[in-house]
Amino acid sequence: MPPLLTRLLTADPDSLAEAGAVLRAGGLVAFPTETVYGLGADATCGTAVAKIYAAKARPHFNPLISHVPDLAAAERLGVFGRDARALAVAFWPGPLTLVVPAAPGCPVSDLARAGLDSIALRVPAHPVAQALLRAAGVPVAAPSANRSGRVSPTHVLHVMGDLDGRIDMALDGGPTQVGVESTIVACLGDIVRILRPGGVAREEIERVLGRTVEAAQAEAAISAPGMLASHYAPNARLRLDATSVEKDEAVLDFGGRFADVQAASFDLSPSGDLAEAASNLFAFLRALDATGAHVIAVAPIPHEGLGEAIRDRLQRAAAPR
Ligand code: TXA
Ligand code: MG
């Protein structure tokens, strides 16, 4: 791949109009969403989507989420049954991705869908993402804007660190708010399943549907083929649910548990707030990795609410590879 000149621009009306044109012309633009930064391409154009896989060095079998500005645009691409519609109305725009049957004549390229007859759709809430989608006027396929296998970017400098010279443009919209990726819910036939825990907690989804929904499990790896076990990979080894800190370990703390320990340490949330912890997770993993520590001791994270998504990402980061 010949190197590109990657333009890093502050998101404003001029740069957004330009970014929309770059997307329509088949180029790659990284942009902020409320979860993590995404790497966008025109989802309807196979050659544009192919550039995403090349820039990320991502395996081809991994389908992408198509981003659109609102439910009306999503309904042109996918078929929404009662449950999917209820979830879309409750959580869009926001950190929820719905996997639904692709609409007849769905214009999203086979490559973005990895040949599946379903499609993953998301309406992001971030104002820069919203403005970009409206400027582009096409559905935008966007995985997280990192090299495949790396921790997802929550800051535009993470994007540039991974992808400078490999994409056309990066829009700076500041640090992302939610910090973990969207919750992926499949609504296929009568069955609703959470394929990936994320920014919308399972409890909130169950409240809207009025019944319990299965949490993500090992099987989900098959229906969400991108869910490779070691997807979120820092260089250091992670020791989860640590109750003490060993010599030479760095620390990813929660709720001030290890506040008195002498070590390179970041606390995801000194007050024990899971939303704050989610927003800090990937940046702190990158920062701890940069200390050169071989092992990061991770304090126990509660299972409820956003804790499910945080624990999921930590388990993937800890998986052997
Ligand atoms: O928050 C997010 O969701 C971010 C921002 C940029 O929107 N995007 C993101 O995309 O996390 P990515 O590519 O890292 O993850 C997409 C996931 C993968 O696990 C993929 O397998 C799954 O969505 N997926 C996509 N299409 C699918 C489909 N038709 N059926 C099941 N899973 C699907
Ligand atoms: Mg990713």
mmCIF file of C-alpha atoms and ligand atoms in Angstrom:
data_model
loop_
_atom_site.group_PDB
_atom_site.id
_atom_site.type_symbol
_atom_site.label_atom_id
_atom_site.label_comp_id
_atom_site.label_asym_id
_atom_site.label_seq_id
_atom_site.Cartn_x
_atom_site.Cartn_y
_atom_site.Cartn_z
ATOM 1 C CA MET A 1 0.000 0.000 0.000
ATOM 2 C CA PRO A 2 1.636 3.332 -1.040
ATOM 3 C CA PRO A 3 1.646 5.837 1.853
ATOM 4 C CA LEU A 4 -1.076 8.501 1.840
ATOM 5 C CA LEU A 5 -0.840 12.012 3.200
ATOM 6 C CA THR A 6 -3.267 11.851 6.123
ATOM 7 C CA ARG A 7 -4.863 15.212 6.861
ATOM 8 C CA LEU A 8 -5.696 15.777 10.541
ATOM 9 C CA LEU A 9 -8.424 18.435 10.718
ATOM 10 C CA THR A 10 -10.507 19.920 13.509
ATOM 11 C CA ALA A 11 -14.154 19.096 12.831
ATOM 12 C CA ASP A 12 -15.905 22.276 11.615
ATOM 13 C CA PRO A 13 -18.391 23.003 8.804
ATOM 14 C CA ASP A 14 -15.635 23.304 6.166
ATOM 15 C CA SER A 15 -13.727 20.160 7.123
ATOM 16 C CA LEU A 16 -17.005 18.225 7.455
ATOM 17 C CA ALA A 17 -18.070 19.203 3.928
ATOM 18 C CA GLU A 18 -14.660 18.134 2.651
ATOM 19 C CA ALA A 19 -14.791 14.880 4.571
ATOM 20 C CA GLY A 20 -18.204 14.112 3.059
ATOM 21 C CA ALA A 21 -16.705 14.647 -0.409
ATOM 22 C CA VAL A 22 -13.737 12.394 0.407
ATOM 23 C CA LEU A 23 -16.153 9.636 1.450
ATOM 24 C CA ARG A 24 -18.290 10.019 -1.678
ATOM 25 C CA ALA A 25 -15.109 9.813 -3.767
ATOM 26 C CA GLY A 26 -14.230 6.456 -2.193
ATOM 27 C CA GLY A 27 -11.683 7.696 0.377
ATOM 28 C CA LEU A 28 -11.164 6.865 4.071
ATOM 29 C CA VAL A 29 -12.066 9.291 6.882
ATOM 30 C CA ALA A 30 -11.606 8.641 10.612
ATOM 31 C CA PHE A 31 -14.223 10.387 12.747
ATOM 32 C CA PRO A 32 -15.381 10.509 16.372
ATOM 33 C CA THR A 33 -18.500 8.716 17.566
ATOM 34 C CA GLU A 34 -19.714 8.745 21.171
ATOM 35 C CA THR A 35 -18.177 5.269 21.672
ATOM 36 C CA VAL A 36 -14.796 5.180 19.904
ATOM 37 C CA TYR A 37 -13.324 6.726 16.744
ATOM 38 C CA GLY A 38 -14.506 5.005 13.547
ATOM 39 C CA LEU A 39 -12.740 4.535 10.203
ATOM 40 C CA GLY A 40 -15.355 5.363 7.577
ATOM 41 C CA ALA A 41 -15.826 4.514 3.904
ATOM 42 C CA ASP A 42 -18.805 4.581 1.527
ATOM 43 C CA ALA A 43 -20.558 1.332 2.473
ATOM 44 C CA THR A 44 -22.135 0.998 -0.976
ATOM 45 C CA CYS A 45 -18.760 0.978 -2.753
ATOM 46 C CA GLY A 46 -16.839 -2.299 -2.572
ATOM 47 C CA THR A 47 -13.486 -0.782 -3.529
ATOM 48 C CA ALA A 48 -13.837 1.903 -0.829
ATOM 49 C CA VAL A 49 -14.697 -0.744 1.777
ATOM 50 C CA ALA A 50 -11.718 -2.822 0.662
ATOM 51 C CA LYS A 51 -9.469 0.100 1.627
ATOM 52 C CA ILE A 52 -10.731 -0.155 5.232
ATOM 53 C CA TYR A 53 -9.640 -3.766 5.457
ATOM 54 C CA ALA A 54 -6.261 -2.881 3.916
ATOM 55 C CA ALA A 55 -5.642 0.136 6.183
ATOM 56 C CA LYS A 56 -6.525 -1.852 9.312
ATOM 57 C CA ALA A 57 -4.875 -5.068 8.086
ATOM 58 C CA ARG A 58 -8.184 -6.652 9.066
ATOM 59 C CA PRO A 59 -9.261 -10.206 8.127
ATOM 60 C CA HIS A 60 -11.759 -10.095 5.279
ATOM 61 C CA PHE A 61 -14.379 -12.309 6.876
ATOM 62 C CA ASN A 62 -15.170 -9.645 9.435
ATOM 63 C CA PRO A 63 -18.405 -7.757 8.576
ATOM 64 C CA LEU A 64 -18.707 -4.015 9.277
ATOM 65 C CA ILE A 65 -21.365 -1.791 10.837
ATOM 66 C CA SER A 66 -23.125 0.612 8.436
ATOM 67 C CA HIS A 67 -23.684 4.027 10.030
ATOM 68 C CA VAL A 68 -26.657 6.200 9.041
ATOM 69 C CA PRO A 69 -28.070 9.470 10.421
ATOM 70 C CA ASP A 70 -31.508 8.230 11.510
ATOM 71 C CA LEU A 71 -34.000 5.372 11.675
ATOM 72 C CA ALA A 72 -35.572 6.341 8.334
ATOM 73 C CA ALA A 73 -32.215 5.880 6.608
ATOM 74 C CA ALA A 74 -31.678 2.590 8.481
ATOM 75 C CA GLU A 75 -35.041 1.277 7.272
ATOM 76 C CA ARG A 76 -33.875 1.638 3.667
ATOM 77 C CA LEU A 77 -31.092 -0.856 4.419
ATOM 78 C CA GLY A 78 -32.603 -3.330 6.882
ATOM 79 C CA VAL A 79 -35.918 -4.897 7.858
ATOM 80 C CA PHE A 80 -37.113 -3.790 11.303
ATOM 81 C CA GLY A 81 -39.488 -6.056 13.205
ATOM 82 C CA ARG A 82 -41.250 -5.026 16.395
ATOM 83 C CA ASP A 83 -38.300 -5.619 18.754
ATOM 84 C CA ALA A 84 -35.731 -3.943 16.498
ATOM 85 C CA ARG A 85 -37.984 -0.929 16.083
ATOM 86 C CA ALA A 86 -38.594 -0.634 19.827
ATOM 87 C CA LEU A 87 -34.843 -0.727 20.506
ATOM 88 C CA ALA A 88 -34.094 1.777 17.732
ATOM 89 C CA VAL A 89 -36.714 4.194 19.040
ATOM 90 C CA ALA A 90 -35.423 3.848 22.607
ATOM 91 C CA PHE A 91 -31.674 4.090 21.999
ATOM 92 C CA TRP A 92 -31.009 5.813 18.659
ATOM 93 C CA PRO A 93 -29.119 7.980 18.220
ATOM 94 C CA GLY A 94 -26.774 6.226 20.635
ATOM 95 C CA PRO A 95 -24.332 3.392 21.359
ATOM 96 C CA LEU A 96 -26.492 0.536 20.012
ATOM 97 C CA THR A 97 -25.958 -1.519 16.842
ATOM 98 C CA LEU A 98 -28.854 -3.601 15.497
ATOM 99 C CA VAL A 99 -28.289 -6.666 13.324
ATOM 100 C CA VAL A 100 -31.407 -7.179 11.203
ATOM 101 C CA PRO A 101 -32.233 -8.917 7.897
ATOM 102 C CA ALA A 102 -30.900 -6.905 4.967
ATOM 103 C CA ALA A 103 -33.653 -5.134 3.015
ATOM 104 C CA PRO A 104 -34.402 -6.400 -0.505
ATOM 105 C CA GLY A 105 -32.053 -4.538 -2.852
ATOM 106 C CA CYS A 106 -29.938 -3.271 0.069
ATOM 107 C CA PRO A 107 -27.222 -1.147 -1.584
ATOM 108 C CA VAL A 108 -24.533 -1.922 1.021
ATOM 109 C CA SER A 109 -21.712 -3.859 -0.636
ATOM 110 C CA ASP A 110 -21.241 -7.583 -0.079
ATOM 111 C CA LEU A 111 -17.754 -6.880 1.200
ATOM 112 C CA ALA A 112 -19.043 -4.649 4.039
ATOM 113 C CA ARG A 113 -21.549 -7.375 4.951
ATOM 114 C CA ALA A 114 -19.031 -10.203 4.473
ATOM 115 C CA GLY A 115 -21.603 -11.912 2.279
ATOM 116 C CA LEU A 116 -24.179 -12.289 5.107
ATOM 117 C CA ASP A 117 -27.898 -11.765 4.450
ATOM 118 C CA SER A 118 -28.141 -9.694 7.637
ATOM 119 C CA ILE A 119 -26.797 -6.177 8.176
ATOM 120 C CA ALA A 120 -25.418 -4.342 11.228
ATOM 121 C CA LEU A 121 -26.824 -0.790 11.503
ATOM 122 C CA ARG A 122 -26.037 2.047 13.858
ATOM 123 C CA VAL A 123 -27.181 5.662 14.292
ATOM 124 C CA PRO A 124 -24.429 7.390 16.293
ATOM 125 C CA ALA A 125 -25.243 10.320 18.575
ATOM 126 C CA HIS A 126 -21.973 12.251 18.329
ATOM 127 C CA PRO A 127 -22.631 15.617 16.614
ATOM 128 C CA VAL A 128 -19.543 15.252 14.398
ATOM 129 C CA ALA A 129 -20.612 11.761 13.300
ATOM 130 C CA GLN A 130 -24.135 13.023 12.641
ATOM 131 C CA ALA A 131 -22.865 15.973 10.586
ATOM 132 C CA LEU A 132 -20.481 13.739 8.624
ATOM 133 C CA LEU A 133 -23.195 11.197 7.781
ATOM 134 C CA ARG A 134 -25.464 13.959 6.526
ATOM 135 C CA ALA A 135 -22.606 15.545 4.522
ATOM 136 C CA ALA A 136 -21.692 12.169 2.993
ATOM 137 C CA GLY A 137 -25.245 11.263 1.983
ATOM 138 C CA VAL A 138 -24.296 7.566 1.784
ATOM 139 C CA PRO A 139 -24.269 4.852 4.470
ATOM 140 C CA VAL A 140 -20.813 4.793 6.051
ATOM 141 C CA ALA A 141 -19.169 1.482 6.903
ATOM 142 C CA ALA A 142 -16.948 2.017 9.930
ATOM 143 C CA PRO A 143 -15.053 -0.287 12.234
ATOM 144 C CA SER A 144 -13.033 1.188 15.079
ATOM 145 C CA ALA A 145 -10.164 3.297 13.680
ATOM 146 C CA ASN A 146 -7.278 1.172 14.914
ATOM 147 C CA ARG A 147 -4.990 -1.416 13.356
ATOM 148 C CA SER A 148 -6.613 -4.813 13.615
ATOM 149 C CA GLY A 149 -5.930 -6.394 16.988
ATOM 150 C CA ARG A 150 -5.059 -3.091 18.706
ATOM 151 C CA VAL A 151 -7.006 -1.333 21.435
ATOM 152 C CA SER A 152 -9.838 0.869 20.044
ATOM 153 C CA PRO A 153 -9.089 4.613 19.790
ATOM 154 C CA THR A 154 -10.842 7.076 22.086
ATOM 155 C CA HIS A 155 -8.701 10.041 20.997
ATOM 156 C CA VAL A 156 -7.700 11.254 17.538
ATOM 157 C CA LEU A 157 -4.014 10.901 18.469
ATOM 158 C CA HIS A 158 -4.582 7.156 18.986
ATOM 159 C CA VAL A 159 -6.010 7.085 15.458
ATOM 160 C CA MET A 160 -2.987 8.895 14.025
ATOM 161 C CA GLY A 161 -0.605 6.619 15.934
ATOM 162 C CA ASP A 162 -2.136 3.575 14.246
ATOM 163 C CA LEU A 163 -3.232 4.862 10.829
ATOM 164 C CA ASP A 164 -1.189 7.955 9.845
ATOM 165 C CA GLY A 165 -0.159 7.472 6.209
ATOM 166 C CA ARG A 166 -2.831 4.817 5.639
ATOM 167 C CA ILE A 167 -6.026 6.954 5.475
ATOM 168 C CA ASP A 168 -7.020 10.200 3.740
ATOM 169 C CA MET A 169 -8.324 12.248 6.660
ATOM 170 C CA ALA A 170 -8.898 12.208 10.413
ATOM 171 C CA LEU A 171 -11.458 14.540 12.002
ATOM 172 C CA ASP A 172 -10.645 15.661 15.542
ATOM 173 C CA GLY A 173 -13.738 15.902 17.730
ATOM 174 C CA GLY A 174 -12.017 15.554 21.112
ATOM 175 C CA PRO A 175 -11.995 12.471 23.349
ATOM 176 C CA THR A 176 -14.989 10.135 23.017
ATOM 177 C CA GLN A 177 -17.557 9.990 25.830
ATOM 178 C CA VAL A 178 -18.709 6.386 26.219
ATOM 179 C CA GLY A 179 -15.319 4.782 25.633
ATOM 180 C CA VAL A 180 -16.421 1.217 24.833
ATOM 181 C CA GLU A 181 -17.986 0.187 21.522
ATOM 182 C CA SER A 182 -21.708 -0.052 20.880
ATOM 183 C CA THR A 183 -23.787 -2.908 22.210
ATOM 184 C CA ILE A 184 -24.614 -5.238 19.294
ATOM 185 C CA VAL A 185 -28.093 -6.765 19.410
ATOM 186 C CA ALA A 186 -29.277 -9.233 16.765
ATOM 187 C CA CYS A 187 -33.013 -9.131 15.995
ATOM 188 C CA LEU A 188 -33.436 -11.991 13.538
ATOM 189 C CA GLY A 189 -36.736 -13.859 13.412
ATOM 190 C CA ASP A 190 -38.287 -13.858 16.886
ATOM 191 C CA ILE A 191 -34.981 -14.178 18.673
ATOM 192 C CA VAL A 192 -33.190 -11.229 20.246
ATOM 193 C CA ARG A 193 -29.597 -11.816 21.308
ATOM 194 C CA ILE A 194 -26.822 -9.605 22.555
ATOM 195 C CA LEU A 195 -23.807 -10.397 20.363
ATOM 196 C CA ARG A 196 -21.472 -7.929 22.068
ATOM 197 C CA PRO A 197 -21.954 -6.072 25.360
ATOM 198 C CA GLY A 198 -21.264 -2.347 24.991
ATOM 199 C CA GLY A 199 -22.381 1.193 25.672
ATOM 200 C CA VAL A 200 -26.031 0.302 26.340
ATOM 201 C CA ALA A 201 -26.321 -2.011 29.348
ATOM 202 C CA ARG A 202 -28.229 -5.300 29.052
ATOM 203 C CA GLU A 203 -30.565 -4.164 31.853
ATOM 204 C CA GLU A 204 -31.675 -1.166 29.754
ATOM 205 C CA ILE A 205 -32.385 -3.375 26.732
ATOM 206 C CA GLU A 206 -34.424 -5.778 28.858
ATOM 207 C CA ARG A 207 -36.391 -2.881 30.302
ATOM 208 C CA VAL A 208 -37.444 -1.746 26.812
ATOM 209 C CA LEU A 209 -38.326 -5.260 25.597
ATOM 210 C CA GLY A 210 -40.023 -6.205 28.870
ATOM 211 C CA ARG A 211 -38.232 -9.555 29.091
ATOM 212 C CA THR A 212 -34.811 -11.002 29.783
ATOM 213 C CA VAL A 213 -32.311 -11.281 26.926
ATOM 214 C CA GLU A 214 -29.388 -13.645 26.743
ATOM 215 C CA ALA A 215 -26.024 -12.037 27.388
ATOM 216 C CA ALA A 216 -23.189 -12.531 24.941
ATOM 217 C CA GLN A 217 -21.599 -15.942 25.156
ATOM 218 C CA ALA A 218 -18.993 -18.034 23.377
ATOM 219 C CA GLU A 219 -21.487 -18.850 20.596
ATOM 220 C CA ALA A 220 -21.626 -15.164 19.719
ATOM 221 C CA ALA A 221 -18.175 -15.556 18.202
ATOM 222 C CA ILE A 222 -19.845 -17.375 15.335
ATOM 223 C CA SER A 223 -22.633 -14.891 14.645
ATOM 224 C CA ALA A 224 -20.382 -11.843 15.205
ATOM 225 C CA PRO A 225 -17.292 -13.170 13.472
ATOM 226 C CA GLY A 226 -15.303 -10.078 14.423
ATOM 227 C CA MET A 227 -15.395 -11.096 18.046
ATOM 228 C CA LEU A 228 -11.955 -12.711 17.988
ATOM 229 C CA ALA A 229 -10.927 -13.685 21.493
ATOM 230 C CA SER A 230 -7.793 -11.540 21.498
ATOM 231 C CA HIS A 231 -9.337 -8.587 19.676
ATOM 232 C CA TYR A 232 -8.255 -5.834 22.088
ATOM 233 C CA ALA A 233 -4.584 -6.429 22.478
ATOM 234 C CA PRO A 234 -2.113 -4.404 24.528
ATOM 235 C CA ASN A 235 1.496 -5.682 24.586
ATOM 236 C CA ALA A 236 1.460 -6.254 28.334
ATOM 237 C CA ARG A 237 -0.190 -9.318 29.860
ATOM 238 C CA LEU A 238 -3.295 -8.563 31.924
ATOM 239 C CA ARG A 239 -3.973 -10.224 35.290
ATOM 240 C CA LEU A 240 -7.707 -9.802 35.909
ATOM 241 C CA ASP A 241 -9.617 -9.571 39.200
ATOM 242 C CA ALA A 242 -6.348 -8.966 41.047
ATOM 243 C CA THR A 243 -6.727 -8.748 44.814
ATOM 244 C CA SER A 244 -3.099 -7.761 45.379
ATOM 245 C CA VAL A 245 -0.270 -6.261 43.322
ATOM 246 C CA GLU A 246 2.989 -8.139 42.704
ATOM 247 C CA LYS A 247 6.443 -6.537 42.402
ATOM 248 C CA ASP A 248 7.024 -4.812 39.000
ATOM 249 C CA GLU A 249 3.365 -4.985 38.009
ATOM 250 C CA ALA A 250 1.569 -1.906 36.687
ATOM 251 C CA VAL A 251 -1.949 -1.334 37.973
ATOM 252 C CA LEU A 252 -5.316 -0.669 36.330
ATOM 253 C CA ASP A 253 -7.327 0.272 39.380
ATOM 254 C CA PHE A 254 -11.032 0.753 40.081
ATOM 255 C CA GLY A 255 -12.609 2.526 43.012
ATOM 256 C CA GLY A 256 -9.267 3.321 44.671
ATOM 257 C CA ARG A 257 -8.681 -0.273 45.745
ATOM 258 C CA PHE A 258 -4.907 -0.059 45.208
ATOM 259 C CA ALA A 259 -4.529 3.666 45.938
ATOM 260 C CA ASP A 260 -1.795 2.960 48.510
ATOM 261 C CA VAL A 261 0.282 0.658 46.294
ATOM 262 C CA GLN A 262 3.550 2.026 44.853
ATOM 263 C CA ALA A 263 3.287 1.248 41.127
ATOM 264 C CA ALA A 264 2.586 2.795 37.727
ATOM 265 C CA SER A 265 -1.135 3.076 38.185
ATOM 266 C CA PHE A 266 -4.283 4.489 36.613
ATOM 267 C CA ASP A 267 -7.655 4.373 38.350
ATOM 268 C CA LEU A 268 -10.544 3.867 35.885
ATOM 269 C CA SER A 269 -12.838 5.601 38.367
ATOM 270 C CA PRO A 270 -11.697 6.496 41.893
ATOM 271 C CA SER A 271 -15.361 6.939 42.872
ATOM 272 C CA GLY A 272 -16.380 3.563 41.414
ATOM 273 C CA ASP A 273 -18.510 4.995 38.570
ATOM 274 C CA LEU A 274 -18.779 2.430 35.724
ATOM 275 C CA ALA A 275 -19.582 5.020 33.015
ATOM 276 C CA GLU A 276 -16.437 6.943 33.932
ATOM 277 C CA ALA A 277 -14.486 3.675 33.952
ATOM 278 C CA ALA A 278 -15.704 2.744 30.453
ATOM 279 C CA SER A 279 -14.702 6.140 29.062
ATOM 280 C CA ASN A 280 -11.169 5.785 30.472
ATOM 281 C CA LEU A 281 -10.579 2.099 29.676
ATOM 282 C CA PHE A 282 -8.807 2.120 26.301
ATOM 283 C CA ALA A 283 -6.750 5.283 26.919
ATOM 284 C CA PHE A 284 -5.487 3.889 30.242
ATOM 285 C CA LEU A 285 -4.623 0.512 28.670
ATOM 286 C CA ARG A 286 -2.585 2.370 26.048
ATOM 287 C CA ALA A 287 -0.904 4.522 28.695
ATOM 288 C CA LEU A 288 -0.025 1.540 30.917
ATOM 289 C CA ASP A 289 1.296 -0.317 27.883
ATOM 290 C CA ALA A 290 3.531 2.661 27.136
ATOM 291 C CA THR A 291 5.219 2.292 30.553
ATOM 292 C CA GLY A 292 6.746 -0.954 29.255
ATOM 293 C CA ALA A 293 5.264 -2.991 32.105
ATOM 294 C CA HIS A 294 5.123 -6.725 31.352
ATOM 295 C CA VAL A 295 2.090 -7.381 33.530
ATOM 296 C CA ILE A 296 -0.867 -5.141 34.384
ATOM 297 C CA ALA A 297 -2.801 -6.099 37.510
ATOM 298 C CA VAL A 298 -6.468 -5.195 37.001
ATOM 299 C CA ALA A 299 -8.707 -4.536 39.996
ATOM 300 C CA PRO A 300 -12.052 -6.397 40.066
ATOM 301 C CA ILE A 301 -14.783 -4.652 38.038
ATOM 302 C CA PRO A 302 -18.434 -5.205 39.038
ATOM 303 C CA HIS A 303 -20.537 -7.288 36.626
ATOM 304 C CA GLU A 304 -23.607 -5.054 36.428
ATOM 305 C CA GLY A 305 -24.456 -2.255 33.964
ATOM 306 C CA LEU A 306 -21.505 -1.107 31.840
ATOM 307 C CA GLY A 307 -19.325 -3.435 33.914
ATOM 308 C CA GLU A 308 -20.352 -6.229 31.536
ATOM 309 C CA ALA A 309 -18.829 -4.436 28.527
ATOM 310 C CA ILE A 310 -15.710 -3.416 30.472
ATOM 311 C CA ARG A 311 -15.144 -6.993 31.687
ATOM 312 C CA ASP A 312 -15.691 -8.308 28.135
ATOM 313 C CA ARG A 313 -12.995 -5.985 26.707
ATOM 314 C CA LEU A 314 -10.593 -6.816 29.550
ATOM 315 C CA GLN A 315 -11.078 -10.554 28.990
ATOM 316 C CA ARG A 316 -10.305 -10.137 25.294
ATOM 317 C CA ALA A 317 -7.243 -8.034 26.118
ATOM 318 C CA ALA A 318 -6.092 -10.752 28.532
ATOM 319 C CA ALA A 319 -6.681 -13.634 26.101
ATOM 320 C CA PRO A 320 -3.565 -15.550 25.015
ATOM 321 C CA ARG A 321 -2.397 -14.823 21.458
HETATM 322 O O1 TXA B 1 -19.112 1.563 18.708
HETATM 323 C C1 TXA B 1 -18.962 0.897 17.680
HETATM 324 O O2 TXA B 1 -19.732 -0.032 17.362
HETATM 325 C C2 TXA B 1 -17.788 1.266 16.752
HETATM 326 C C3 TXA B 1 -18.053 2.670 16.204
HETATM 327 C C4 TXA B 1 -16.996 3.096 15.205
HETATM 328 O O3 TXA B 1 -19.338 2.719 15.630
HETATM 329 N N1 TXA B 1 -17.621 0.309 15.704
HETATM 330 C C5 TXA B 1 -17.155 -0.944 15.926
HETATM 331 O O4 TXA B 1 -17.016 -1.706 14.783
HETATM 332 O O5 TXA B 1 -16.889 -1.383 17.030
HETATM 333 P P1 TXA B 1 -16.191 -3.047 14.714
HETATM 334 O O6 TXA B 1 -15.978 -3.298 13.258
HETATM 335 O O7 TXA B 1 -14.949 -2.960 15.539
HETATM 336 O O8 TXA B 1 -17.150 -4.138 15.262
HETATM 337 C C6 TXA B 1 -18.266 -4.562 14.493
HETATM 338 C C7 TXA B 1 -18.804 -5.852 15.001
HETATM 339 C C8 TXA B 1 -17.917 -7.036 14.670
HETATM 340 O O9 TXA B 1 -17.776 -7.848 15.813
HETATM 341 C C9 TXA B 1 -18.693 -7.758 13.578
HETATM 342 O O10 TXA B 1 -18.448 -9.130 13.547
HETATM 343 C C10 TXA B 1 -20.132 -7.441 13.981
HETATM 344 O O11 TXA B 1 -20.066 -6.104 14.379
HETATM 345 N N2 TXA B 1 -21.067 -7.542 12.844
HETATM 346 C C11 TXA B 1 -21.133 -6.754 11.756
HETATM 347 N N3 TXA B 1 -22.101 -7.187 10.912
HETATM 348 C C12 TXA B 1 -22.661 -8.261 11.490
HETATM 349 C C13 TXA B 1 -23.721 -9.149 11.120
HETATM 350 N N4 TXA B 1 -24.390 -9.014 9.974
HETATM 351 N N5 TXA B 1 -24.025 -10.152 11.962
HETATM 352 C C14 TXA B 1 -23.362 -10.284 13.138
HETATM 353 N N6 TXA B 1 -22.358 -9.487 13.538
HETATM 354 C C15 TXA B 1 -22.007 -8.486 12.731
HETATM 355 MG MG MG B 2 -12.772 -2.895 16.640
#
